[in-house]
């Protein structure tokens, strides 16, 4: 979608072209009427020529009036490049999200961008672990129902908080590289505390994912024996074997020359 300034100049150019086109048409029709009316005398065709010339002249006049009115208005200011880029990016993201696989593609792009932004810092390795654990938990979300439902929301909030903490660790680490020697000690202490918090948080998140996997496994395990689906398949197989044996006996009874099978 074009900005206000672009739409203004497009409308101005469109009105200018329309005014010129109707002016040329009005001039041509008016000249034809002026030549043909004295040449062939007054008649119905002359009225058509004159009417068409008058209509074209009126439309041309209206177009010139509209053009002058629009040209008298000041042009909108040029948009900020950063704002224009943000709008273009938002439109592109919205278009991709409407595709069937769009949300997954955008999520992967965001993960890769975040991983690249943390490359070379001590937060890169915890971030990668958090990313793997988050993807694992996302694959089990649909099965974490009932009593495990609140844990999913807690995990979502923790994931967001840990990712923010990882960016803070990376920011402090980059600041340490640029800070003077006398200012590095406080930053180093802050970086150490944040790194410890990040490590403990990621470890706790991984334990939560392991616990969620255990819940899913226990929830899918039946009370005893095989899985219900396997039990039903076994029963169906036994039933088919019984039907096949009965059909064999029926064929033997129908054919007296065939010896019965034992």
PDB file of C-alpha atoms in Angstrom:
ATOM      1  CA  UNK A   1       0.000   0.000   0.000  1.00  0.00           C
ATOM      2  CA  UNK A   2       1.391   3.393  -1.043  1.00  0.00           C
ATOM      3  CA  UNK A   3       1.835   6.217   1.434  1.00  0.00           C
ATOM      4  CA  UNK A   4      -0.152   9.456   1.399  1.00  0.00           C
ATOM      5  CA  UNK A   5       2.481  11.376  -0.569  1.00  0.00           C
ATOM      6  CA  UNK A   6       2.673   8.734  -3.282  1.00  0.00           C
ATOM      7  CA  UNK A   7      -1.121   8.570  -3.577  1.00  0.00           C
ATOM      8  CA  UNK A   8      -1.282  12.363  -3.840  1.00  0.00           C
ATOM      9  CA  UNK A   9       1.106  12.542  -6.794  1.00  0.00           C
ATOM     10  CA  UNK A  10      -0.562   9.570  -8.459  1.00  0.00           C
ATOM     11  CA  UNK A  11      -3.942  11.291  -8.239  1.00  0.00           C
ATOM     12  CA  UNK A  12      -2.393  14.497  -9.602  1.00  0.00           C
ATOM     13  CA  UNK A  13      -0.882  12.681 -12.579  1.00  0.00           C
ATOM     14  CA  UNK A  14      -4.124  10.777 -13.233  1.00  0.00           C
ATOM     15  CA  UNK A  15      -6.202  13.969 -13.251  1.00  0.00           C
ATOM     16  CA  UNK A  16      -3.693  15.699 -15.535  1.00  0.00           C
ATOM     17  CA  UNK A  17      -3.840  12.851 -18.054  1.00  0.00           C
ATOM     18  CA  UNK A  18      -7.635  12.795 -17.921  1.00  0.00           C
ATOM     19  CA  UNK A  19      -7.896  16.565 -18.422  1.00  0.00           C
ATOM     20  CA  UNK A  20      -5.575  16.457 -21.427  1.00  0.00           C
ATOM     21  CA  UNK A  21      -7.417  13.498 -22.939  1.00  0.00           C
ATOM     22  CA  UNK A  22     -10.832  15.147 -22.647  1.00  0.00           C
ATOM     23  CA  UNK A  23      -9.411  18.448 -23.962  1.00  0.00           C
ATOM     24  CA  UNK A  24      -8.077  16.718 -27.072  1.00  0.00           C
ATOM     25  CA  UNK A  25     -11.362  14.874 -27.578  1.00  0.00           C
ATOM     26  CA  UNK A  26     -13.403  18.041 -27.103  1.00  0.00           C
ATOM     27  CA  UNK A  27     -11.193  19.879 -29.609  1.00  0.00           C
ATOM     28  CA  UNK A  28     -11.513  17.104 -32.171  1.00  0.00           C
ATOM     29  CA  UNK A  29     -15.292  16.799 -31.844  1.00  0.00           C
ATOM     30  CA  UNK A  30     -15.729  20.575 -31.813  1.00  0.00           C
ATOM     31  CA  UNK A  31     -13.614  20.939 -34.971  1.00  0.00           C
ATOM     32  CA  UNK A  32     -15.548  18.167 -36.723  1.00  0.00           C
ATOM     33  CA  UNK A  33     -18.864  19.764 -35.806  1.00  0.00           C
ATOM     34  CA  UNK A  34     -17.660  23.184 -36.994  1.00  0.00           C
ATOM     35  CA  UNK A  35     -16.602  21.764 -40.370  1.00  0.00           C
ATOM     36  CA  UNK A  36     -19.413  19.298 -41.052  1.00  0.00           C
ATOM     37  CA  UNK A  37     -22.344  21.490 -39.967  1.00  0.00           C
ATOM     38  CA  UNK A  38     -21.874  24.181 -42.676  1.00  0.00           C
ATOM     39  CA  UNK A  39     -20.825  21.541 -45.204  1.00  0.00           C
ATOM     40  CA  UNK A  40     -23.912  19.295 -45.047  1.00  0.00           C
ATOM     41  CA  UNK A  41     -26.412  21.658 -43.436  1.00  0.00           C
ATOM     42  CA  UNK A  42     -28.197  21.279 -40.145  1.00  0.00           C
ATOM     43  CA  UNK A  43     -29.585  17.844 -39.319  1.00  0.00           C
ATOM     44  CA  UNK A  44     -29.704  15.032 -36.797  1.00  0.00           C
ATOM     45  CA  UNK A  45     -26.030  13.991 -37.284  1.00  0.00           C
ATOM     46  CA  UNK A  46     -25.006  17.610 -36.711  1.00  0.00           C
ATOM     47  CA  UNK A  47     -26.879  17.609 -33.392  1.00  0.00           C
ATOM     48  CA  UNK A  48     -24.991  14.439 -32.370  1.00  0.00           C
ATOM     49  CA  UNK A  49     -21.643  15.982 -33.282  1.00  0.00           C
ATOM     50  CA  UNK A  50     -22.476  19.173 -31.384  1.00  0.00           C
ATOM     51  CA  UNK A  51     -23.766  17.278 -28.335  1.00  0.00           C
ATOM     52  CA  UNK A  52     -20.671  15.065 -28.172  1.00  0.00           C
ATOM     53  CA  UNK A  53     -18.399  18.085 -28.546  1.00  0.00           C
ATOM     54  CA  UNK A  54     -20.226  19.964 -25.775  1.00  0.00           C
ATOM     55  CA  UNK A  55     -20.105  16.960 -23.401  1.00  0.00           C
ATOM     56  CA  UNK A  56     -16.411  16.454 -23.994  1.00  0.00           C
ATOM     57  CA  UNK A  57     -15.778  20.164 -23.459  1.00  0.00           C
ATOM     58  CA  UNK A  58     -17.691  20.117 -20.164  1.00  0.00           C
ATOM     59  CA  UNK A  59     -15.845  17.037 -18.907  1.00  0.00           C
ATOM     60  CA  UNK A  60     -12.519  18.579 -19.876  1.00  0.00           C
ATOM     61  CA  UNK A  61     -13.419  21.737 -17.928  1.00  0.00           C
ATOM     62  CA  UNK A  62     -14.373  19.709 -14.847  1.00  0.00           C
ATOM     63  CA  UNK A  63     -11.149  17.736 -15.003  1.00  0.00           C
ATOM     64  CA  UNK A  64      -9.091  20.925 -15.185  1.00  0.00           C
ATOM     65  CA  UNK A  65     -11.007  22.343 -12.217  1.00  0.00           C
ATOM     66  CA  UNK A  66     -10.369  19.170 -10.195  1.00  0.00           C
ATOM     67  CA  UNK A  67      -6.712  19.239 -11.198  1.00  0.00           C
ATOM     68  CA  UNK A  68      -6.258  22.833 -10.071  1.00  0.00           C
ATOM     69  CA  UNK A  69      -8.050  22.156  -6.785  1.00  0.00           C
ATOM     70  CA  UNK A  70      -5.829  19.152  -6.058  1.00  0.00           C
ATOM     71  CA  UNK A  71      -2.675  21.003  -7.109  1.00  0.00           C
ATOM     72  CA  UNK A  72      -3.570  23.852  -4.751  1.00  0.00           C
ATOM     73  CA  UNK A  73      -3.412  21.482  -1.772  1.00  0.00           C
ATOM     74  CA  UNK A  74       0.054  21.068  -0.256  1.00  0.00           C
ATOM     75  CA  UNK A  75       1.645  17.692  -0.826  1.00  0.00           C
ATOM     76  CA  UNK A  76       1.821  15.406   2.244  1.00  0.00           C
ATOM     77  CA  UNK A  77       5.275  15.239   3.853  1.00  0.00           C
ATOM     78  CA  UNK A  78       7.609  12.435   2.904  1.00  0.00           C
ATOM     79  CA  UNK A  79       7.309   9.420   5.227  1.00  0.00           C
ATOM     80  CA  UNK A  80      10.055   8.501   7.646  1.00  0.00           C
ATOM     81  CA  UNK A  81      12.246   5.761   6.080  1.00  0.00           C
ATOM     82  CA  UNK A  82      12.211   3.719   9.277  1.00  0.00           C
ATOM     83  CA  UNK A  83       8.433   3.950   9.529  1.00  0.00           C
ATOM     84  CA  UNK A  84       8.033   3.042   5.862  1.00  0.00           C
ATOM     85  CA  UNK A  85      10.325   0.040   6.302  1.00  0.00           C
ATOM     86  CA  UNK A  86       8.359  -1.069   9.374  1.00  0.00           C
ATOM     87  CA  UNK A  87       5.090  -0.839   7.454  1.00  0.00           C
ATOM     88  CA  UNK A  88       6.512  -2.814   4.543  1.00  0.00           C
ATOM     89  CA  UNK A  89       7.831  -5.461   6.912  1.00  0.00           C
ATOM     90  CA  UNK A  90       4.466  -5.677   8.686  1.00  0.00           C
ATOM     91  CA  UNK A  91       2.652  -6.108   5.361  1.00  0.00           C
ATOM     92  CA  UNK A  92       5.106  -8.817   4.308  1.00  0.00           C
ATOM     93  CA  UNK A  93       4.704 -10.660   7.616  1.00  0.00           C
ATOM     94  CA  UNK A  94       0.909 -10.454   7.369  1.00  0.00           C
ATOM     95  CA  UNK A  95       1.019 -11.828   3.824  1.00  0.00           C
ATOM     96  CA  UNK A  96       3.244 -14.746   4.853  1.00  0.00           C
ATOM     97  CA  UNK A  97       1.075 -15.539   7.889  1.00  0.00           C
ATOM     98  CA  UNK A  98      -1.925 -16.022   5.606  1.00  0.00           C
ATOM     99  CA  UNK A  99      -0.154 -18.905   3.863  1.00  0.00           C
ATOM    100  CA  UNK A 100      -0.776 -22.468   5.139  1.00  0.00           C
ATOM    101  CA  UNK A 101       2.793 -22.909   6.351  1.00  0.00           C
ATOM    102  CA  UNK A 102       3.392 -19.219   7.032  1.00  0.00           C
ATOM    103  CA  UNK A 103       3.348 -19.186  10.869  1.00  0.00           C
ATOM    104  CA  UNK A 104       5.849 -22.035  11.059  1.00  0.00           C
ATOM    105  CA  UNK A 105       8.166 -20.371   8.554  1.00  0.00           C
ATOM    106  CA  UNK A 106       8.056 -17.067  10.450  1.00  0.00           C
ATOM    107  CA  UNK A 107       8.739 -18.791  13.758  1.00  0.00           C
ATOM    108  CA  UNK A 108      11.768 -20.554  12.277  1.00  0.00           C
ATOM    109  CA  UNK A 109      13.064 -17.299  10.778  1.00  0.00           C
ATOM    110  CA  UNK A 110      12.722 -15.558  14.150  1.00  0.00           C
ATOM    111  CA  UNK A 111      14.578 -18.380  15.907  1.00  0.00           C
ATOM    112  CA  UNK A 112      17.412 -18.279  13.394  1.00  0.00           C
ATOM    113  CA  UNK A 113      17.667 -14.502  13.643  1.00  0.00           C
ATOM    114  CA  UNK A 114      17.805 -14.629  17.426  1.00  0.00           C
ATOM    115  CA  UNK A 115      20.413 -17.395  17.340  1.00  0.00           C
ATOM    116  CA  UNK A 116      22.574 -15.367  14.950  1.00  0.00           C
ATOM    117  CA  UNK A 117      22.222 -12.273  17.157  1.00  0.00           C
ATOM    118  CA  UNK A 118      23.585 -14.210  20.148  1.00  0.00           C
ATOM    119  CA  UNK A 119      26.406 -15.891  18.258  1.00  0.00           C
ATOM    120  CA  UNK A 120      29.795 -15.390  19.882  1.00  0.00           C
ATOM    121  CA  UNK A 121      28.375 -14.733  23.360  1.00  0.00           C
ATOM    122  CA  UNK A 122      28.062 -16.956  26.412  1.00  0.00           C
ATOM    123  CA  UNK A 123      24.267 -16.870  26.008  1.00  0.00           C
ATOM    124  CA  UNK A 124      24.386 -18.758  22.694  1.00  0.00           C
ATOM    125  CA  UNK A 125      24.709 -22.238  24.228  1.00  0.00           C
ATOM    126  CA  UNK A 126      21.904 -21.809  26.829  1.00  0.00           C
ATOM    127  CA  UNK A 127      19.751 -20.272  24.106  1.00  0.00           C
ATOM    128  CA  UNK A 128      20.266 -23.330  21.876  1.00  0.00           C
ATOM    129  CA  UNK A 129      19.347 -25.647  24.756  1.00  0.00           C
ATOM    130  CA  UNK A 130      16.261 -23.567  25.513  1.00  0.00           C
ATOM    131  CA  UNK A 131      15.299 -23.628  21.841  1.00  0.00           C
ATOM    132  CA  UNK A 132      15.540 -27.425  21.659  1.00  0.00           C
ATOM    133  CA  UNK A 133      13.547 -27.847  24.868  1.00  0.00           C
ATOM    134  CA  UNK A 134      10.917 -25.382  23.669  1.00  0.00           C
ATOM    135  CA  UNK A 135      10.471 -27.227  20.369  1.00  0.00           C
ATOM    136  CA  UNK A 136      10.183 -30.525  22.245  1.00  0.00           C
ATOM    137  CA  UNK A 137       7.543 -29.125  24.569  1.00  0.00           C
ATOM    138  CA  UNK A 138       5.628 -27.607  21.646  1.00  0.00           C
ATOM    139  CA  UNK A 139       5.281 -31.088  20.152  1.00  0.00           C
ATOM    140  CA  UNK A 140       3.590 -32.300  23.352  1.00  0.00           C
ATOM    141  CA  UNK A 141       1.347 -29.313  24.040  1.00  0.00           C
ATOM    142  CA  UNK A 142      -1.760 -30.920  22.568  1.00  0.00           C
ATOM    143  CA  UNK A 143      -1.398 -33.885  24.955  1.00  0.00           C
ATOM    144  CA  UNK A 144      -0.722 -31.829  28.085  1.00  0.00           C
ATOM    145  CA  UNK A 145      -4.321 -31.458  29.215  1.00  0.00           C
ATOM    146  CA  UNK A 146      -6.132 -31.717  32.494  1.00  0.00           C
ATOM    147  CA  UNK A 147      -3.841 -31.287  35.482  1.00  0.00           C
ATOM    148  CA  UNK A 148      -0.895 -30.494  33.181  1.00  0.00           C
ATOM    149  CA  UNK A 149      -2.659 -27.509  31.587  1.00  0.00           C
ATOM    150  CA  UNK A 150      -1.302 -24.849  34.003  1.00  0.00           C
ATOM    151  CA  UNK A 151       2.225 -26.170  33.472  1.00  0.00           C
ATOM    152  CA  UNK A 152       2.005 -25.263  29.779  1.00  0.00           C
ATOM    153  CA  UNK A 153       1.198 -21.640  30.608  1.00  0.00           C
ATOM    154  CA  UNK A 154       4.013 -21.536  33.159  1.00  0.00           C
ATOM    155  CA  UNK A 155       6.394 -22.932  30.561  1.00  0.00           C
ATOM    156  CA  UNK A 156       5.312 -20.282  28.043  1.00  0.00           C
ATOM    157  CA  UNK A 157       5.933 -17.473  30.525  1.00  0.00           C
ATOM    158  CA  UNK A 158       9.276 -18.985  31.540  1.00  0.00           C
ATOM    159  CA  UNK A 159      10.345 -19.335  27.904  1.00  0.00           C
ATOM    160  CA  UNK A 160       9.656 -15.648  27.252  1.00  0.00           C
ATOM    161  CA  UNK A 161      11.467 -14.587  30.436  1.00  0.00           C
ATOM    162  CA  UNK A 162      14.520 -16.762  29.739  1.00  0.00           C
ATOM    163  CA  UNK A 163      14.865 -15.472  26.188  1.00  0.00           C
ATOM    164  CA  UNK A 164      14.780 -11.904  27.479  1.00  0.00           C
ATOM    165  CA  UNK A 165      17.396 -12.843  30.071  1.00  0.00           C
ATOM    166  CA  UNK A 166      19.620 -14.330  27.349  1.00  0.00           C
ATOM    167  CA  UNK A 167      19.500 -11.059  25.407  1.00  0.00           C
ATOM    168  CA  UNK A 168      20.448  -9.190  28.562  1.00  0.00           C
ATOM    169  CA  UNK A 169      23.425 -11.467  29.122  1.00  0.00           C
ATOM    170  CA  UNK A 170      24.573 -10.868  25.549  1.00  0.00           C
ATOM    171  CA  UNK A 171      24.119  -7.095  25.881  1.00  0.00           C
ATOM    172  CA  UNK A 172      26.154  -6.937  29.097  1.00  0.00           C
ATOM    173  CA  UNK A 173      28.859  -9.096  27.555  1.00  0.00           C
ATOM    174  CA  UNK A 174      29.141  -6.822  24.535  1.00  0.00           C
ATOM    175  CA  UNK A 175      29.241  -3.792  26.796  1.00  0.00           C
ATOM    176  CA  UNK A 176      32.145  -5.340  28.726  1.00  0.00           C
ATOM    177  CA  UNK A 177      34.203  -5.480  25.528  1.00  0.00           C
ATOM    178  CA  UNK A 178      33.733  -1.748  24.966  1.00  0.00           C
ATOM    179  CA  UNK A 179      33.932  -0.529  28.553  1.00  0.00           C
ATOM    180  CA  UNK A 180      37.157   0.907  29.998  1.00  0.00           C
ATOM    181  CA  UNK A 181      39.198  -1.259  32.332  1.00  0.00           C
ATOM    182  CA  UNK A 182      37.964   0.392  35.539  1.00  0.00           C
ATOM    183  CA  UNK A 183      34.309  -0.202  34.583  1.00  0.00           C
ATOM    184  CA  UNK A 184      34.643  -3.848  33.639  1.00  0.00           C
ATOM    185  CA  UNK A 185      34.596  -5.257  37.185  1.00  0.00           C
ATOM    186  CA  UNK A 186      30.977  -4.237  37.990  1.00  0.00           C
ATOM    187  CA  UNK A 187      29.867  -5.402  34.562  1.00  0.00           C
ATOM    188  CA  UNK A 188      31.673  -8.711  35.053  1.00  0.00           C
ATOM    189  CA  UNK A 189      29.859  -9.288  38.354  1.00  0.00           C
ATOM    190  CA  UNK A 190      26.513  -8.467  36.740  1.00  0.00           C
ATOM    191  CA  UNK A 191      27.327 -10.727  33.804  1.00  0.00           C
ATOM    192  CA  UNK A 192      28.219 -13.587  36.148  1.00  0.00           C
ATOM    193  CA  UNK A 193      24.964 -13.269  38.105  1.00  0.00           C
ATOM    194  CA  UNK A 194      22.859 -13.080  34.951  1.00  0.00           C
ATOM    195  CA  UNK A 195      24.657 -16.041  33.416  1.00  0.00           C
ATOM    196  CA  UNK A 196      24.058 -18.142  36.540  1.00  0.00           C
ATOM    197  CA  UNK A 197      20.380 -17.201  36.469  1.00  0.00           C
ATOM    198  CA  UNK A 198      20.172 -18.116  32.796  1.00  0.00           C
ATOM    199  CA  UNK A 199      21.879 -21.475  33.301  1.00  0.00           C
ATOM    200  CA  UNK A 200      19.683 -22.402  36.271  1.00  0.00           C
ATOM    201  CA  UNK A 201      16.557 -21.258  34.456  1.00  0.00           C
ATOM    202  CA  UNK A 202      17.332 -23.263  31.320  1.00  0.00           C
ATOM    203  CA  UNK A 203      18.136 -26.335  33.441  1.00  0.00           C
ATOM    204  CA  UNK A 204      14.797 -25.951  35.253  1.00  0.00           C
ATOM    205  CA  UNK A 205      13.021 -25.592  31.910  1.00  0.00           C
ATOM    206  CA  UNK A 206      14.659 -28.776  30.642  1.00  0.00           C
ATOM    207  CA  UNK A 207      13.544 -30.621  33.788  1.00  0.00           C
ATOM    208  CA  UNK A 208      10.019 -29.373  33.158  1.00  0.00           C
ATOM    209  CA  UNK A 209      10.118 -30.733  29.598  1.00  0.00           C
ATOM    210  CA  UNK A 210      11.351 -34.101  30.864  1.00  0.00           C
ATOM    211  CA  UNK A 211       8.537 -34.158  33.430  1.00  0.00           C
ATOM    212  CA  UNK A 212       6.031 -33.279  30.697  1.00  0.00           C
ATOM    213  CA  UNK A 213       7.318 -36.160  28.567  1.00  0.00           C
ATOM    214  CA  UNK A 214       6.900 -38.487  31.535  1.00  0.00           C
ATOM    215  CA  UNK A 215       3.338 -37.245  32.039  1.00  0.00           C
ATOM    216  CA  UNK A 216       2.501 -37.866  28.395  1.00  0.00           C
ATOM    217  CA  UNK A 217       4.022 -41.350  28.538  1.00  0.00           C
ATOM    218  CA  UNK A 218       2.144 -42.267  31.731  1.00  0.00           C
ATOM    219  CA  UNK A 219      -1.097 -40.800  30.415  1.00  0.00           C
ATOM    220  CA  UNK A 220      -0.847 -42.942  27.271  1.00  0.00           C
ATOM    221  CA  UNK A 221       0.049 -46.122  29.179  1.00  0.00           C
ATOM    222  CA  UNK A 222      -2.969 -48.387  29.896  1.00  0.00           C
ATOM    223  CA  UNK A 223      -3.639 -49.973  33.282  1.00  0.00           C
ATOM    224  CA  UNK A 224      -1.919 -53.203  32.310  1.00  0.00           C
ATOM    225  CA  UNK A 225      -1.027 -55.362  29.326  1.00  0.00           C
ATOM    226  CA  UNK A 226      -0.819 -54.022  25.805  1.00  0.00           C
ATOM    227  CA  UNK A 227      -2.094 -50.748  24.411  1.00  0.00           C
ATOM    228  CA  UNK A 228      -5.879 -50.747  23.784  1.00  0.00           C
ATOM    229  CA  UNK A 229      -5.286 -50.380  20.049  1.00  0.00           C
ATOM    230  CA  UNK A 230      -3.006 -53.433  20.044  1.00  0.00           C
ATOM    231  CA  UNK A 231      -5.579 -55.395  22.078  1.00  0.00           C
ATOM    232  CA  UNK A 232      -8.330 -54.544  19.603  1.00  0.00           C
ATOM    233  CA  UNK A 233      -6.118 -55.578  16.682  1.00  0.00           C
ATOM    234  CA  UNK A 234      -5.355 -58.909  18.394  1.00  0.00           C
ATOM    235  CA  UNK A 235      -9.066 -59.551  18.940  1.00  0.00           C
ATOM    236  CA  UNK A 236      -9.814 -58.700  15.304  1.00  0.00           C
ATOM    237  CA  UNK A 237      -7.042 -61.058  14.131  1.00  0.00           C
ATOM    238  CA  UNK A 238      -8.440 -63.926  16.246  1.00  0.00           C
ATOM    239  CA  UNK A 239     -11.891 -63.230  14.853  1.00  0.00           C
ATOM    240  CA  UNK A 240     -10.613 -63.384  11.267  1.00  0.00           C
ATOM    241  CA  UNK A 241      -8.838 -66.675  11.975  1.00  0.00           C
ATOM    242  CA  UNK A 242     -12.100 -68.118  13.350  1.00  0.00           C
ATOM    243  CA  UNK A 243     -14.059 -66.965  10.305  1.00  0.00           C
ATOM    244  CA  UNK A 244     -11.463 -68.476   7.952  1.00  0.00           C
ATOM    245  CA  UNK A 245     -11.641 -71.847   9.796  1.00  0.00           C
ATOM    246  CA  UNK A 246     -15.440 -71.838   9.637  1.00  0.00           C
ATOM    247  CA  UNK A 247     -15.393 -71.143   5.893  1.00  0.00           C
ATOM    248  CA  UNK A 248     -12.940 -74.026   5.375  1.00  0.00           C
ATOM    249  CA  UNK A 249     -15.262 -76.399   7.230  1.00  0.00           C
ATOM    250  CA  UNK A 250     -18.243 -75.212   5.195  1.00  0.00           C
ATOM    251  CA  UNK A 251     -16.396 -75.876   1.925  1.00  0.00           C
ATOM    252  CA  UNK A 252     -15.457 -79.394   3.176  1.00  0.00           C
ATOM    253  CA  UNK A 253     -19.081 -80.218   4.021  1.00  0.00           C
ATOM    254  CA  UNK A 254     -20.262 -78.974   0.623  1.00  0.00           C
ATOM    255  CA  UNK A 255     -17.751 -81.242  -1.213  1.00  0.00           C
ATOM    256  CA  UNK A 256     -18.248 -84.926   0.003  1.00  0.00           C
ATOM    257  CA  UNK A 257     -15.240 -86.138  -2.018  1.00  0.00           C
ATOM    258  CA  UNK A 258     -12.842 -83.941  -0.055  1.00  0.00           C
ATOM    259  CA  UNK A 259     -11.361 -85.515   3.026  1.00  0.00           C
ATOM    260  CA  UNK A 260     -11.844 -83.482   6.155  1.00  0.00           C
ATOM    261  CA  UNK A 261      -8.794 -81.733   7.434  1.00  0.00           C
ATOM    262  CA  UNK A 262      -7.714 -82.145  10.998  1.00  0.00           C
TER     263      UNK A 262
END
